[in-house]
Every structure is written in structure tokens, then in C-alpha cells.
CSV table of C-alpha atoms and ligand atoms in Angstrom, one decimal:
chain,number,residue,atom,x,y,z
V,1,UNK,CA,115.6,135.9,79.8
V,2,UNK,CA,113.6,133.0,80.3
V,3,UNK,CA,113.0,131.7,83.5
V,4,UNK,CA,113.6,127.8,83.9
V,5,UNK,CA,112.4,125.8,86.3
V,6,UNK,CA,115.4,125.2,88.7
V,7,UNK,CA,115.9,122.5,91.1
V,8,UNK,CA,114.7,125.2,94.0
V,9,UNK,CA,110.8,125.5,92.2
V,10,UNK,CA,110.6,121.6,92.3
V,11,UNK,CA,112.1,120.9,95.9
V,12,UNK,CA,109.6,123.9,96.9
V,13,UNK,CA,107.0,122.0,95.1
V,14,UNK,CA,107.8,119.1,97.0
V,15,UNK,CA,107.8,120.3,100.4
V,16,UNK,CA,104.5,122.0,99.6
V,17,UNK,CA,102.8,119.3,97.8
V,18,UNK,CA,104.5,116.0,97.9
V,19,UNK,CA,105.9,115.3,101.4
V,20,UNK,CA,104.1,114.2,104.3
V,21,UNK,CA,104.7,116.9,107.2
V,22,UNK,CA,106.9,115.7,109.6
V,23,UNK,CA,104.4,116.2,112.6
V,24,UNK,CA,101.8,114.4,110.4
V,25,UNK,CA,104.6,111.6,109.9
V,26,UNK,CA,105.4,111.5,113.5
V,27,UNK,CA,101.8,111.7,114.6
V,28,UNK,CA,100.9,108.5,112.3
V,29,UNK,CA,104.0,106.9,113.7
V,30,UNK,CA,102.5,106.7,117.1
V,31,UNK,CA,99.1,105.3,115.9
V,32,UNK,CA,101.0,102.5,114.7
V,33,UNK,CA,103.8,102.3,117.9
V,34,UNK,CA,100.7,102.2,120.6
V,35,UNK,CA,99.8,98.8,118.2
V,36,UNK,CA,103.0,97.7,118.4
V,37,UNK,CA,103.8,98.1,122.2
V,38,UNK,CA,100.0,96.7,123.3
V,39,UNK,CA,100.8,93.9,120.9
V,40,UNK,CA,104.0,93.6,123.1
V,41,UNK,CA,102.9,93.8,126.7
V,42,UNK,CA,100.1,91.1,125.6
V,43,UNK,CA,102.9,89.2,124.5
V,44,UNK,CA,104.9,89.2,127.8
V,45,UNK,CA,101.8,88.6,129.5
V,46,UNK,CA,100.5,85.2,127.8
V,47,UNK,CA,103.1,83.0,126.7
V,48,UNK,CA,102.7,81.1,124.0
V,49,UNK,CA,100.8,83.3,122.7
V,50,UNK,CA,101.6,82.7,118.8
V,51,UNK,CA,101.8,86.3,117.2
V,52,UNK,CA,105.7,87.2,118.0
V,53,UNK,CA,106.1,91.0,117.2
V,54,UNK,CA,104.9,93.7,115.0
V,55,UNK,CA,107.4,95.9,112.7
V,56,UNK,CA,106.3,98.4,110.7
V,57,UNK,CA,108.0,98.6,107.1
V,58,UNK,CA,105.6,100.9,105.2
V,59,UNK,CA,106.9,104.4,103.8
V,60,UNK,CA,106.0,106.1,106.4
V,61,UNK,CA,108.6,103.8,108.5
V,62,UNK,CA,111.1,104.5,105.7
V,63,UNK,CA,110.3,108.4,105.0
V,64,UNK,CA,108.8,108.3,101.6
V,65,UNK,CA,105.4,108.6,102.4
V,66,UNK,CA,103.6,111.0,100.4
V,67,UNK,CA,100.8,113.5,101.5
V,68,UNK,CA,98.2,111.3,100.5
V,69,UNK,CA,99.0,108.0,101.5
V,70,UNK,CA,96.1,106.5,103.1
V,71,UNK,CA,97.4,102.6,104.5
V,72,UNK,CA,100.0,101.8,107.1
V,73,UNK,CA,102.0,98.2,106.0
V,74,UNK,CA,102.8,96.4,109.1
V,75,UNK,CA,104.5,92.6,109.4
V,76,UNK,CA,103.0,90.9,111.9
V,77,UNK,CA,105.3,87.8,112.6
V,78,UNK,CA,103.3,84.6,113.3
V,79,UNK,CA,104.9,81.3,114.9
V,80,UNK,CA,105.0,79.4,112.2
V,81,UNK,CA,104.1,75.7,113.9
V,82,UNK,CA,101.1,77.4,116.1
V,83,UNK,CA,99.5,79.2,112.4
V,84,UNK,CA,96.7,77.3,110.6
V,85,UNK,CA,97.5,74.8,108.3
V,86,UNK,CA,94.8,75.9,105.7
V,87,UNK,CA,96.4,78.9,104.1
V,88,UNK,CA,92.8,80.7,104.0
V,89,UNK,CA,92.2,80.6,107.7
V,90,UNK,CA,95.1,82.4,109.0
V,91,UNK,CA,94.1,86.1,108.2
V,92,UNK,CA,90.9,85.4,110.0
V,93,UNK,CA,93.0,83.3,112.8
V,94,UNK,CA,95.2,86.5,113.0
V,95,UNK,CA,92.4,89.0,113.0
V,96,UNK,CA,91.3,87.2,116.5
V,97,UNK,CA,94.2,87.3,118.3
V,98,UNK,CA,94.6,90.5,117.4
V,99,UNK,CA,91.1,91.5,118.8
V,100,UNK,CA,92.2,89.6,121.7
V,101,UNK,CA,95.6,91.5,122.3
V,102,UNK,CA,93.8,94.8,121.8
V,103,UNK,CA,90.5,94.3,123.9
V,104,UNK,CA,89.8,97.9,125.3
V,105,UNK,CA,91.7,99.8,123.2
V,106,UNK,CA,90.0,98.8,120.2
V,107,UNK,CA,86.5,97.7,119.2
V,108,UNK,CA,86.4,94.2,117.9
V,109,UNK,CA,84.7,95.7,114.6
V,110,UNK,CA,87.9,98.2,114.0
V,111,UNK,CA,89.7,94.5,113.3
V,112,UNK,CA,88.8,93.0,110.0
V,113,UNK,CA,90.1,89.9,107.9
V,114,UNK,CA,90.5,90.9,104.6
V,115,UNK,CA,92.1,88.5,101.2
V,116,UNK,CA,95.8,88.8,102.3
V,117,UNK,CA,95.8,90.9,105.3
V,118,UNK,CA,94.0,92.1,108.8
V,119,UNK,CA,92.8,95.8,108.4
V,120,UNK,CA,92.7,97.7,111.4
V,121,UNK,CA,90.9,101.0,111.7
V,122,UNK,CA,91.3,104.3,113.9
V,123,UNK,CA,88.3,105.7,113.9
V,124,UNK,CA,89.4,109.0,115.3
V,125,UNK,CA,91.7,109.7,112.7
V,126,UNK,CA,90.9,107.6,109.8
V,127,UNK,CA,94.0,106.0,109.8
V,128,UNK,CA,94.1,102.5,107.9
V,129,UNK,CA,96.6,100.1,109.0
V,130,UNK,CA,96.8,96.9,107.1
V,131,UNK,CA,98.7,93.6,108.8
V,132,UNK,CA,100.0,91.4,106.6
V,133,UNK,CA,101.4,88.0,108.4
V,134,UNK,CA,104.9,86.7,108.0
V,135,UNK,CA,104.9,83.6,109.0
V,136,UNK,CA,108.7,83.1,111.1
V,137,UNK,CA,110.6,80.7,112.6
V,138,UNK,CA,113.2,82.7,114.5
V,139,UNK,CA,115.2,84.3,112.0
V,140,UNK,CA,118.0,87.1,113.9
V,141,UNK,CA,117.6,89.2,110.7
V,142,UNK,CA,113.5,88.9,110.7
V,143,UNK,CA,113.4,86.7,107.3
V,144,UNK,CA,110.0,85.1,107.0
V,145,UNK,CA,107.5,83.7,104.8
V,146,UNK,CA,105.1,87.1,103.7
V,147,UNK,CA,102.0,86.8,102.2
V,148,UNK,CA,102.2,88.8,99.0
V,149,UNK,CA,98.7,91.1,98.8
V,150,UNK,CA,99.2,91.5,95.1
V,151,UNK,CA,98.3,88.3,94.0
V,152,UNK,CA,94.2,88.5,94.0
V,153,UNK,CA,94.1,85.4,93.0
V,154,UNK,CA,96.1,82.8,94.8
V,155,UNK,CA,98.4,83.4,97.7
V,156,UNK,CA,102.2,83.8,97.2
V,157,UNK,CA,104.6,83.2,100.1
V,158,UNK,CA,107.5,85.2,99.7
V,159,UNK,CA,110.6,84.8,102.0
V,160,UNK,CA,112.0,88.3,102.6
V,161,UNK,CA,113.0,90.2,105.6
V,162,UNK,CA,111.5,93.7,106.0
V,163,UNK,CA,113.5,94.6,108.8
V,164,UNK,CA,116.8,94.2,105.8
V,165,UNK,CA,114.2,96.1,103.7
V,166,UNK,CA,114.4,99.2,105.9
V,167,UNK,CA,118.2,99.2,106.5
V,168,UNK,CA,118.5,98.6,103.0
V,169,UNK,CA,116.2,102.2,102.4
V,170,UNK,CA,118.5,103.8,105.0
V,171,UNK,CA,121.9,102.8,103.6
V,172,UNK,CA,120.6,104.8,100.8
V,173,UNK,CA,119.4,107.7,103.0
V,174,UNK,CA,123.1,108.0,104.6
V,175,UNK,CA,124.5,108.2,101.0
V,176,UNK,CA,122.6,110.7,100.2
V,177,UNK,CA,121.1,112.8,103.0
V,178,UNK,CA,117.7,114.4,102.2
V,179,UNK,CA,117.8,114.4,98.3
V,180,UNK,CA,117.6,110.4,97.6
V,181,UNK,CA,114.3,110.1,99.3
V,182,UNK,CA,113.1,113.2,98.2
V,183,UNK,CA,113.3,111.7,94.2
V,184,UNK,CA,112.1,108.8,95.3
V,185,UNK,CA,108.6,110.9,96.6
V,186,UNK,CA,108.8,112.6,93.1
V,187,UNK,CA,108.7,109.7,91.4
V,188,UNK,CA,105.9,108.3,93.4
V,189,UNK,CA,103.9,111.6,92.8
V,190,UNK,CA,104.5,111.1,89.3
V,191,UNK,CA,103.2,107.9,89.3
V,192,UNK,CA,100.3,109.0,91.4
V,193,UNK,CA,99.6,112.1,88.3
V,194,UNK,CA,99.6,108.9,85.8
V,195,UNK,CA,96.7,107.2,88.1
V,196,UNK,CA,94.9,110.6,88.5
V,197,UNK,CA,94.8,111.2,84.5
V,198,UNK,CA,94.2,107.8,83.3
V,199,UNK,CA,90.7,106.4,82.5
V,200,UNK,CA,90.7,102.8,83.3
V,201,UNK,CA,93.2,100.6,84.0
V,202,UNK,CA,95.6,101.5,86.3
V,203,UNK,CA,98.9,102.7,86.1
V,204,UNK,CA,101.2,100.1,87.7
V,205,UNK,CA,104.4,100.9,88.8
V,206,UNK,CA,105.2,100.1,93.1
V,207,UNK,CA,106.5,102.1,95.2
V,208,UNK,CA,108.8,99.6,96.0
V,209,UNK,CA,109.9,99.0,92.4
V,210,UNK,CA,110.8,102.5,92.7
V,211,UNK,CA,112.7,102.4,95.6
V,212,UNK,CA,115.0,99.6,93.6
V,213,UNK,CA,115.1,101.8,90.6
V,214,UNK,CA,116.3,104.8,92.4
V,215,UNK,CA,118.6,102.7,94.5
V,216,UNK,CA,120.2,101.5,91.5
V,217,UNK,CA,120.9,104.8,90.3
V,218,UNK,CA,122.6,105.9,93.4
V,219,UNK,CA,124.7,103.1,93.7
V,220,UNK,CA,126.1,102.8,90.3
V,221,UNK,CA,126.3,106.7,89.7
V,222,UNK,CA,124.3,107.0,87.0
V,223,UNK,CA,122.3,109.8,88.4
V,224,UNK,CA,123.1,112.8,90.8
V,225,UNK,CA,120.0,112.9,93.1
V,226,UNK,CA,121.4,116.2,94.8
V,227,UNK,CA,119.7,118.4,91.7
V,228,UNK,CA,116.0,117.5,91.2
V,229,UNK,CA,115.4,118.4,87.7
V,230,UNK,CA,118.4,116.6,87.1
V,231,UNK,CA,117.2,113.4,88.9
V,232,UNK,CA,114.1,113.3,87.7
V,233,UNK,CA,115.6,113.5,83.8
V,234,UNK,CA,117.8,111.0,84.7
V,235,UNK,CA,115.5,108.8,86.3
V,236,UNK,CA,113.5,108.8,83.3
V,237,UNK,CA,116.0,108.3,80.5
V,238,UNK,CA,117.1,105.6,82.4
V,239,UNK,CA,113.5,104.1,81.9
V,240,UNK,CA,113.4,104.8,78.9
V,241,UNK,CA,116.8,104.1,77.3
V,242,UNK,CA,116.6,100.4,79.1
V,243,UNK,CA,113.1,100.2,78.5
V,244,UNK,CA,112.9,98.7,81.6
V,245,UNK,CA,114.3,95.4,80.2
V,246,UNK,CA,117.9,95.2,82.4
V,247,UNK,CA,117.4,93.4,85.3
V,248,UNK,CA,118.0,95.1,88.7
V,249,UNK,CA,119.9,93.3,91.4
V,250,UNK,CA,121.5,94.2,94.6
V,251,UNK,CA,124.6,91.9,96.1
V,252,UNK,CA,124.3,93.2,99.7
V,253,UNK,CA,122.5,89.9,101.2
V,254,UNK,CA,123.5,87.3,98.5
V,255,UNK,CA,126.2,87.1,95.8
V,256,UNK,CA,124.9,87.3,92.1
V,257,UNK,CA,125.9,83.9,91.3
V,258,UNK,CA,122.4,83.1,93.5
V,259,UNK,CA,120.1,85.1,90.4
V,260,UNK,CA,118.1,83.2,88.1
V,261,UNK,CA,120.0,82.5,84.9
V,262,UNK,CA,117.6,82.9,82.4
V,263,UNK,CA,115.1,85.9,82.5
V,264,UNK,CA,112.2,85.4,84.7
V,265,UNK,CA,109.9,87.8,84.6
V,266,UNK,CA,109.6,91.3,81.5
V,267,UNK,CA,110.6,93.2,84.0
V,268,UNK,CA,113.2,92.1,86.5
V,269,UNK,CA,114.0,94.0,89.5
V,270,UNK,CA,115.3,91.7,92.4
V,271,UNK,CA,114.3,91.8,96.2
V,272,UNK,CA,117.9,92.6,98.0
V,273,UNK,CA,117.0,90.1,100.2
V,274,UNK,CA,115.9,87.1,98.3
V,275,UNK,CA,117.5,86.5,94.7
V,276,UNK,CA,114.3,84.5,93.7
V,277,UNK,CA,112.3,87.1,94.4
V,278,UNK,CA,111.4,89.0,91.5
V,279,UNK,CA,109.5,92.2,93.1
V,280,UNK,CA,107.9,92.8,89.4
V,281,UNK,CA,106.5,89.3,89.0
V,282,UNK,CA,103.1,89.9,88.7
V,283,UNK,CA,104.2,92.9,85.9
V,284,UNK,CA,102.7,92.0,82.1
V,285,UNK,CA,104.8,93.2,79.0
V,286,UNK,CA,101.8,95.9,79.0
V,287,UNK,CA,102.3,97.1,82.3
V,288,UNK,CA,106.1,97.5,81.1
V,289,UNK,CA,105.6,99.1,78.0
V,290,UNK,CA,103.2,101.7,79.5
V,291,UNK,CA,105.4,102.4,82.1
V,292,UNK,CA,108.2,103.3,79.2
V,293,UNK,CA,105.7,105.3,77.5
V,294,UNK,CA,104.9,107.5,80.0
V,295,UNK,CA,108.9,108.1,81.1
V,296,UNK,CA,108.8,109.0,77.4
V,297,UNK,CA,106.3,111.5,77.8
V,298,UNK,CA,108.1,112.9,81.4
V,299,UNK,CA,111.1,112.9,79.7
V,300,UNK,CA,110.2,114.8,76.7
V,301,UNK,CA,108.3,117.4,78.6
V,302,UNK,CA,111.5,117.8,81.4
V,303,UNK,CA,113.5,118.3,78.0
V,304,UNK,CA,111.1,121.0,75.9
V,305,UNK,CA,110.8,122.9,79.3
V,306,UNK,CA,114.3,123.7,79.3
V,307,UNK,CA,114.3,125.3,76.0
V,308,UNK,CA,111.4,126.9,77.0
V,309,UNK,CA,111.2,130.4,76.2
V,310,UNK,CA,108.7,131.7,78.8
V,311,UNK,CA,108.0,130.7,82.2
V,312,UNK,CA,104.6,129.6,81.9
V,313,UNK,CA,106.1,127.4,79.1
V,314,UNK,CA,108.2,125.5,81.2
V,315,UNK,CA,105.7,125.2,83.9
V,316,UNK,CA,103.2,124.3,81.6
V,317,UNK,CA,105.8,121.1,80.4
V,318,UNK,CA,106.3,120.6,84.0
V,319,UNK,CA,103.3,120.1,84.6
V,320,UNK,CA,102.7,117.3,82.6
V,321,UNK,CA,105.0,115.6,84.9
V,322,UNK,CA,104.3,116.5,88.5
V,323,UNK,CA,100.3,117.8,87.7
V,324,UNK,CA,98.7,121.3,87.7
V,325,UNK,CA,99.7,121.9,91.3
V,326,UNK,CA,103.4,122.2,89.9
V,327,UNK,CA,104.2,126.1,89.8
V,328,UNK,CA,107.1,127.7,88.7
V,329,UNK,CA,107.7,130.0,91.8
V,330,UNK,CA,106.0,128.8,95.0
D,401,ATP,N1,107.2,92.0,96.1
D,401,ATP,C1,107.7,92.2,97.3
D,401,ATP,N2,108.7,91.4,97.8
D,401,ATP,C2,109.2,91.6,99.1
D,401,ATP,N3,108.8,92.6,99.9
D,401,ATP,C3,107.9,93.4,99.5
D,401,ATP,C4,107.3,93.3,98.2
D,401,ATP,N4,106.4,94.3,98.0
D,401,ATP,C5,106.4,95.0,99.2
D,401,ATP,N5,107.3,94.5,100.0
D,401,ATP,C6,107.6,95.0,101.4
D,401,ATP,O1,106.6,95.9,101.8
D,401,ATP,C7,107.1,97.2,102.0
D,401,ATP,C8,106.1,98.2,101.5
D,401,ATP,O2,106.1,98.4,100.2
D,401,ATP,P1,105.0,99.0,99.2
D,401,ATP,O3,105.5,99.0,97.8
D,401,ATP,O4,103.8,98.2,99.4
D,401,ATP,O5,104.7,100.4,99.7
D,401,ATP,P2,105.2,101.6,100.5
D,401,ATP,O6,106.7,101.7,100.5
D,401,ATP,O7,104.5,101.5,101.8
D,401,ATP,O8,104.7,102.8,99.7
D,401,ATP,P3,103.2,103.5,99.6
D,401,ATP,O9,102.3,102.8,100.5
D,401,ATP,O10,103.5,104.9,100.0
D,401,ATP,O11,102.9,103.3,98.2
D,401,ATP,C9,108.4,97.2,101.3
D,401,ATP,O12,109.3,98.1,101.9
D,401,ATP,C10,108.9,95.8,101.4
D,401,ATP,O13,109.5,95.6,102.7
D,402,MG,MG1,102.4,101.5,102.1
């Protein structure tokens, strides 16, 4: 008999491959607490001093880092009246206050302005950690203005909370123990494969976006994320049976009389926090249809591997999704 590849070869797979070690995770974690508590005892020692507090809302915050992630996504909250006018000068403004709060623990050339964030570099372990401002005018649930570092072009000011953004991620984590994040690293591995194999331009699909999608699915049923090769089929068809075109929107912080009425973007999937907030906005019809195309490809390959009629068939089909790391028995 022909041995399929079972939900227990891909979360092996995934714990071998895909996740980020827990003593990595926690390791990084404290890289980017020792930022946050300096940032805090500078704070209690200079009042008035106009950054407010540090919260990091990247995936290693929310647990679906991958292996390879290489950059840390921290808000830094800014008072809003004390932050340069001049859009343009408050990264730079930022990156001194920064060098100011972390004098002797950091070296002021570890603390760079760059287009829509301050980078800050640990030279010891490589670790990246990029600040992006929020600018905040006392908000209990942390909503601010965030500069959005998609837009290469001009600056987008987007009011969100990431602090909603990470209880959001862990309402769906207490649903679903374990298994919801774990699809949700999949998925990001799979777009990851997409990126490795593809000359040119890059395969678009954020790791937020993903987090929507897969929260979607969990809320409305559509998909059991307790059986991998399940999860990941479902995912797909999902993708590829709405092509991507049925807007995505989450009624936890706003009713869903507060969405646009018309369409506003060719891909719509909502911020849960801020109904005008299209998280895809900067997403072309191309970027849409590619994205289709390749959950065409996953989905077709997740299907012939479980007619398969060898094991190194199905692996082989499996492969295409997950990349030539993917075995069938770890
Ligand atoms: N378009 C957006 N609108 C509102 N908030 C956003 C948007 N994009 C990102 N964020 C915030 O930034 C956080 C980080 O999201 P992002 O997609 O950059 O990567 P990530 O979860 O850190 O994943 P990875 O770095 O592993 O790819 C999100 O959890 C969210 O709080
Ligand atoms: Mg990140």
C-alpha cells in the first residue's frame, strides 16, 4: 500500500524545518525586552521626554515566526504634539532619542534612520530590529497613527492598534491550541518556497494578510486547522475557489455597517481594528492573480499526492508545496 503523507510527516516537517525553536524565540524575545525596559527607565527618569513606550507586535511576539525570520517589528509610540511637523524628519528625530535613551548599551552607529522606520542592530547576534513610530495621543487600547513601511513612495498614516492586533492573534490561539498558528507558519513557508523559486519579481502575499485569511477560516468553520494536510488543502481551495475576490472582515472592534460600501481595493482583507483599513491596499490585480495561481498549483499538487501510488510520489507533490526539505518520514 501506498504510503500518504499524513498530517504527522507535515507537523514533523514543521517542527524540524519551519518553527522557530522556542529557546531561539525566547532568546530573541529578550533582545527586544532589554530595549523595551531601558526605553522605560529613561522614560521615568526624564519627563517629558516625547517617546511614550515600546510594544513589540512582530511574529515573534505573536508565535508565528519562522526559522528564518531575520527583523523584529516594534511600535514605538511617539507624543503626538512633541513629533516633528515635517513628516520626513521624524524617523531621523526618533532615531536620536533613541540613541539618547540607549547611551551605553548601544553604540550610536547600531541606531539608523531608515525610509519608514529606525533600524537598530545587535551586533553580537545579528539580530535586526526595525522601530516603526506610531504617533499616539493616549489611546487605553494603544490606537495610533502608524507609518505604513510598504509604501516606498509616499508615507501612509494608518490608525490601528497593535496591542488589538496581538489579542486579536491570541483569541485565535485559544480557539485553537497549537494547530492554528502552526498553519499559519505553513502558509508563510509556502509563501517563502514561492520567493525562493521565483526569478524576479517578488511573490507578494503578508504575513499579515495571512493571519486574516487563516483567521477567517477558523472563525467561520470553513477549515479544520487540527489536521495539517487538511488545512493546508483547505486553505488553498479557499484561495482559489474565491480567487481572492470576497472581502475579509472582522466585527470584533467595529460593526460592519463601518466597511466601505463599494469595493476598495482587488483584494480586500480588512484591518480588525480599523474598517478603512484595507491591509491589501497596496496589492495590484497581478499580485492577486499570481497569488491564485500559485494556490492552484499547491492545491493541485496536495490533491495528486493523495492518489499517489508511491511514497516518493507523494513527497515529490509535496514538495512542490513546502520545498525539497519536505520528506515523507522525518
Ligand atoms: N497594513 C497594515 N495595517 C495595520 N497594521 C499592520 C499592517 N501591516 C502590518 N501591521 C502590523 O504589523 C504587525 C507585523 O506584521 P507583518 O505582516 O509585517 O509581519 P510579521 O507578522 O512580523 O511576520 P514576518 O515578519 O514573520 O513576516 C502586524 O501584526 C500588525 O500589527
Ligand atoms: Mg516581522
Amino acid at each position: 500500500m501506498a504510503l500518504k503523507v499524513t498530517h504527522a510527516y507535515v507537523k514533523a516537517f514543521a517542527a524540524r524545518v519551519v518553527n522557530l525553536p522556542r529557546d531561539m524565540a525566547i532568546d530573541k524575545r529578550k533582545q527586544v525586552n532589554t530595549l523595551r525596559d531601558r526605553l522605560k527607565s529613561h522614560i521615568a527618569a526624564n519627563p517629558g521626554f516625547s517617546l511614550v513606550k515600546m510594544l513589540h507586535g512582530g511574529s515573534v511576539a505573536k508565535g508565528t515566526a519562522l526559522r528564518t525570520f531575520n527583523d523584529f517589528d516594534v511600535a514605538i509610540y511617539v507624543q503626538r504634539d512633541d513629533a516633528p511637523v515635517e513628516e520626513a524628519e521624524i524617523v531621523e528625530w526618533i532615531a536620536e532619542r533613541l540613541r539618547e535613551a540607549y547611551k551605553g548599551l548601544l553604540d550610536p552607529s547600531q541606531i539608523t534612520p531608515g525610509t519608514h522606520c529606525v533600524n537598530v542592530y545587535f551586533k553580537s547576534s545579528g539580530t535586526n530590529v526595525d522601530v516603526v513610530p506610531v504617533l499616539y495621543e493616549g489611546d487605553p487600547d494603544d490606537r495610533g497613527y502608524l507609518i505604513a513601511k510598504e509604501a516606498v513612495d509616499r508615507t501612509d498614516w494608518l490608525l490601528t492598534s497593535v496591542r488589538l492586533h496581538l489579542a486579536f492573534v491570541q483569541a485565535r490561539k485559544n480557539a485553537c491550541p497549537e494547530d492554528w498558528a502552526q498553519v499559519v507558519r505553513l502558509v508563510k513557508w509556502w509563501v517563502r518556497e514561492q520567493n525562493m523559486s521565483s526569478q524576479g519579481d517578488k511573490f507578494r502575499f503578508k504575513s499579515f494578510m495571512i493571519e486574516l485569511v487563516c483567521a477567517h477560516l477558523l472563525d467561520t468553520g470553513r477549515v479544520d486547522f487540527t489536521d495539517y494536510v487538511g488545512a493546508l488543502e483547505g486553505f488553498f481551495d479557499y484561495i482559489v475557489r474565491t480567487e481572492l475576490r470576497e472581502r475579509i472582515a472582522f466585527d470584533t472592534y467595529y460593526s460592519a455597517s463601518e466597511l466601505p460600501k463599494e469595493r476598495v481595493g482587488e483584494i480586500e482583507i480588512f484591518d480588525p481594528v480599523n474598517p478603512t483599513n484595507n491591509t491589501a491596499r497596496l496589492y495590484e490585480d497581478s499580485d492577486r492573480v499570481r497569488i491564485v495561481d500559485a494556490a492552484e498549483v499547491a492545491l493541485d499538487a496536495i490533491t495528486e499526492a493523495s492518489f499517489a501510488t508511491t511514497n516518493d510520489q507523494a513527497v515529490k507533490c509535496w514538495q512542490a508545496v513546502l520545498g525539497s526539505k519536505f520528506r515523507g518520514k522525518e
